[in-house]
Tab-separated table of C-alpha atoms and ligand atoms in Angstrom:
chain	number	residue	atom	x	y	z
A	1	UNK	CA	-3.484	14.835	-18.067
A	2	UNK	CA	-0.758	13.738	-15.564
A	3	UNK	CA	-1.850	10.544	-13.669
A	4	UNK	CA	-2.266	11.061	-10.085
A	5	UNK	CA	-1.012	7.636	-7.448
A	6	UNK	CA	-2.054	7.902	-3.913
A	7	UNK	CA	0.065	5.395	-1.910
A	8	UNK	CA	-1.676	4.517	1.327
A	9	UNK	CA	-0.109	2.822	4.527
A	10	UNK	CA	-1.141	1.238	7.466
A	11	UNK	CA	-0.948	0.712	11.190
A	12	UNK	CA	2.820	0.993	12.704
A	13	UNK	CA	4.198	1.297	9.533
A	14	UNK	CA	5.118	4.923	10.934
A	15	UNK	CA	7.858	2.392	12.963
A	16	UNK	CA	9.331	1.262	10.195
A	17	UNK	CA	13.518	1.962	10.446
A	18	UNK	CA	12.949	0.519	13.768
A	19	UNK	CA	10.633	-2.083	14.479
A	20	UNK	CA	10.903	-5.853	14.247
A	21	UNK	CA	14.368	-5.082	11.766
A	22	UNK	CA	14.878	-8.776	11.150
A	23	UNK	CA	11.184	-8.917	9.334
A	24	UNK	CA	10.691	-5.454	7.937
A	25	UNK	CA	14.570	-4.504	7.628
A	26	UNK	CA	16.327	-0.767	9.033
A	27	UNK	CA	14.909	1.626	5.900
A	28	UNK	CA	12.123	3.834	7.318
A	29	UNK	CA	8.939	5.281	5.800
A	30	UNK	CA	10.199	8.474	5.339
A	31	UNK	CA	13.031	6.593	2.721
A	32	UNK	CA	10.590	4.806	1.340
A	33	UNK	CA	8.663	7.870	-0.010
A	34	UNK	CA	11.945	9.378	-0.910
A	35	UNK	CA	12.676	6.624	-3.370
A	36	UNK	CA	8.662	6.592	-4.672
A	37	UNK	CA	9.190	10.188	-5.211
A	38	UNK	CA	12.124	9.688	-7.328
A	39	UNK	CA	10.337	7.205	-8.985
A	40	UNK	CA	6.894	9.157	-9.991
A	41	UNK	CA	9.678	11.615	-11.360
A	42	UNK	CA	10.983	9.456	-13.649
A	43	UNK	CA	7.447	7.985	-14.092
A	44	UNK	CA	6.048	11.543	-14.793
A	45	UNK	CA	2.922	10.475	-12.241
A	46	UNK	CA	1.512	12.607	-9.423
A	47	UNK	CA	1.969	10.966	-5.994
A	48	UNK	CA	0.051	11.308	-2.786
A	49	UNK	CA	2.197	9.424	-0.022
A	50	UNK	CA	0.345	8.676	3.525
A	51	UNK	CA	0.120	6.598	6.825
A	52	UNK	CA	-2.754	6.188	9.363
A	53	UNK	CA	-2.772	3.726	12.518
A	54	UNK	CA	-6.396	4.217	11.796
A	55	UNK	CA	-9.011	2.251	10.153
A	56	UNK	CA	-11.503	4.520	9.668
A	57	UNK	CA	-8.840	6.977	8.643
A	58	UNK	CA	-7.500	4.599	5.954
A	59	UNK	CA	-10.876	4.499	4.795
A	60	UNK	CA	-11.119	7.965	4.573
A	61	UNK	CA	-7.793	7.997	2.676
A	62	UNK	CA	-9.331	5.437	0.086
A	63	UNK	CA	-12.342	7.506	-0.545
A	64	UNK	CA	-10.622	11.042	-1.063
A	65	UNK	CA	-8.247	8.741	-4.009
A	66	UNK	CA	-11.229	7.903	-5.232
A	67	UNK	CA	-12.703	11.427	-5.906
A	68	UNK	CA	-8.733	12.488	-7.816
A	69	UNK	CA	-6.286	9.797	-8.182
A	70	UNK	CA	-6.021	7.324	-11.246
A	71	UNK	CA	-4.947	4.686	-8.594
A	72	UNK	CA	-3.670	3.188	-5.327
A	73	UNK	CA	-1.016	1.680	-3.824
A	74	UNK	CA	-1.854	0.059	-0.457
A	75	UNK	CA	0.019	-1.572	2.420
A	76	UNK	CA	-3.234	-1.714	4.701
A	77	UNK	CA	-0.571	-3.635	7.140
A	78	UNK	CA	-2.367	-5.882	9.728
A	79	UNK	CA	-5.370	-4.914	8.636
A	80	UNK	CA	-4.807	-6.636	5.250
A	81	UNK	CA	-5.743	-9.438	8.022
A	82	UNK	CA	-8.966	-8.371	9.487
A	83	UNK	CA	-10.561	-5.281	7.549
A	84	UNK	CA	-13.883	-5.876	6.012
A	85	UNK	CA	-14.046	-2.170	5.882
A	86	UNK	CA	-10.797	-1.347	3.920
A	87	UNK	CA	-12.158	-4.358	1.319
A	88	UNK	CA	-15.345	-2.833	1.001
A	89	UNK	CA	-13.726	1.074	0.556
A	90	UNK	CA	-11.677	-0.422	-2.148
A	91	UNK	CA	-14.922	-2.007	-3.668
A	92	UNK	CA	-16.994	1.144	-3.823
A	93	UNK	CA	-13.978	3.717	-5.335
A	94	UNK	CA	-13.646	1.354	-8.307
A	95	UNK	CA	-9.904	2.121	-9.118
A	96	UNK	CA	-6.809	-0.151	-9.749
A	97	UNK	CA	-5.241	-1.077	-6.348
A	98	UNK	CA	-1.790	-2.674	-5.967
A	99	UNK	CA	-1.655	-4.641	-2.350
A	100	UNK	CA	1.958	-4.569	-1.059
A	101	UNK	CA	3.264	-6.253	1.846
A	102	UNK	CA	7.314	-5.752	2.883
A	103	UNK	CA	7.811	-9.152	4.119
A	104	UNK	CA	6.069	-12.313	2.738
A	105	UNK	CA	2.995	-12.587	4.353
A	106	UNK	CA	2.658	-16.238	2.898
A	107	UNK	CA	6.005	-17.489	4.466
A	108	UNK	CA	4.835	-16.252	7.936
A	109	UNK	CA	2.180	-16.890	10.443
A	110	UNK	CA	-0.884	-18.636	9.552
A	111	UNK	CA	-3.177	-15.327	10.540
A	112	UNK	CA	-1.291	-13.552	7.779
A	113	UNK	CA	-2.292	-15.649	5.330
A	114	UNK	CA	-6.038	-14.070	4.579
A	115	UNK	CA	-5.850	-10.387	3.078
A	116	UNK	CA	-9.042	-9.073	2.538
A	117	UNK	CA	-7.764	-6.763	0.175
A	118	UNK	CA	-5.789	-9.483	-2.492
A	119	UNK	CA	-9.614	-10.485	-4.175
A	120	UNK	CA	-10.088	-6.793	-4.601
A	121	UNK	CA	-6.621	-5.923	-5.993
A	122	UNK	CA	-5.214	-5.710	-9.431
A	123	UNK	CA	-2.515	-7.485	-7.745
A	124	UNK	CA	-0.121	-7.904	-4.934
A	125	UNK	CA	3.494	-7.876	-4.120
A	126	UNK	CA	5.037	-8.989	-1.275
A	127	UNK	CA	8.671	-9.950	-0.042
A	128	UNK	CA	10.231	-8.009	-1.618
A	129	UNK	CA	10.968	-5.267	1.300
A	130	UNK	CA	11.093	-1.289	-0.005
A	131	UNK	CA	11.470	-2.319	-3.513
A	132	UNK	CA	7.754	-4.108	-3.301
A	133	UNK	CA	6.988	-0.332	-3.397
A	134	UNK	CA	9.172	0.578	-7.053
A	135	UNK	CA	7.670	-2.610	-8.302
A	136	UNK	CA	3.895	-1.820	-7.306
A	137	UNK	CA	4.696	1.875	-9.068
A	138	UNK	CA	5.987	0.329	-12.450
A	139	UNK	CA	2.792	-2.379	-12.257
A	140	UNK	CA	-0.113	0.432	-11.916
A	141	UNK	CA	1.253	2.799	-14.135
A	142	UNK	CA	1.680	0.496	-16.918
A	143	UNK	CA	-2.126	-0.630	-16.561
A	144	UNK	CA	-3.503	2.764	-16.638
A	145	UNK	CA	-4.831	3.738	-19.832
A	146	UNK	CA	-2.849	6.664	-21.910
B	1	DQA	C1	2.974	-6.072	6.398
B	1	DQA	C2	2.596	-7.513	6.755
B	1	DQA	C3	1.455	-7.534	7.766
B	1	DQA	O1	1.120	-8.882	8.101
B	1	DQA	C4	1.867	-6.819	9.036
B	1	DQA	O2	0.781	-6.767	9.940
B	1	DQA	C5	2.432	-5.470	8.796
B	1	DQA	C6	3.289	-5.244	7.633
B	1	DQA	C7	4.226	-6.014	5.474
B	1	DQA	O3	4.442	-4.971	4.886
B	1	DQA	O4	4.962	-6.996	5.394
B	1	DQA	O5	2.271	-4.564	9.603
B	1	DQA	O6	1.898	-5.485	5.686
């Protein structure tokens, strides 16, 4: 059966192409799916590709993976930060999560340094701009079973 990937995105990511350039760089969202498209392609994996600004909403994304998808691919965004609720959705589907962050949340403010998600994860990449996305892809799919 083909393996379905839901990649999930948070708050103002939507911006992205636009906002705070020097941090997060000039490629948008909608480029960033592009080249995850490509990539499930050449993977031969399903994708599901989708942004909220909304907690609860992101929570709702993380339970509807759960019920079809072989795994996620998060950038919860700021509220890597402050979301008990997006750690505890991640607890309760039970599926391989890669945490990616654009920029590297370690070399930035102190208030970025906590993600609630990373002690739920599989793993997490960060720094590495778009490509965090590529690499994240390649990571999951080879720890799914056949
Ligand atoms: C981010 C890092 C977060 O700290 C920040 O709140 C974001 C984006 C990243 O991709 O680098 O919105 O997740």
């Amino acid at each position: 059966m083909t393996k379905k990937i839901h990649i999930l995105n948070g708050p103002n990511l939507n911006l992205l192409g636009t906002r705070e350039g020097s941090i997060y760089g000039y490629v948008t969202l909608a480029d960033i799916e592009k080249n995850c498209r490509e990539e499930c392609a050449r993977l031969g994996v399903e994708l599901e590709f989708a942004q909220s600004n909304h907690e609860g909403e992101l929570v709702d994304l993380i339970q509807r993976a759960g019920e079809s998808a072989d795994g996620i691919i998060i950038n919860p965004a700021a509220y890597t930060h402050t979301s008990v609720a997006i750690h505890d959705a991640i607890r309760a589907v039970n599926l391989p999560v890669v945490e990616v962050h654009l920029s590297n949340i370690y070399a930035r403010e102190d208030f970025r340094h906590h993600s609630y998600v990373s002690p739920v994860a599989l793993g997490t990449i960060c720094g590495f701009g778009p490509a965090g996305y590529i690499l994240a892809l390649g990571a999951l799919t080879s720890h799914l079973p056949e």
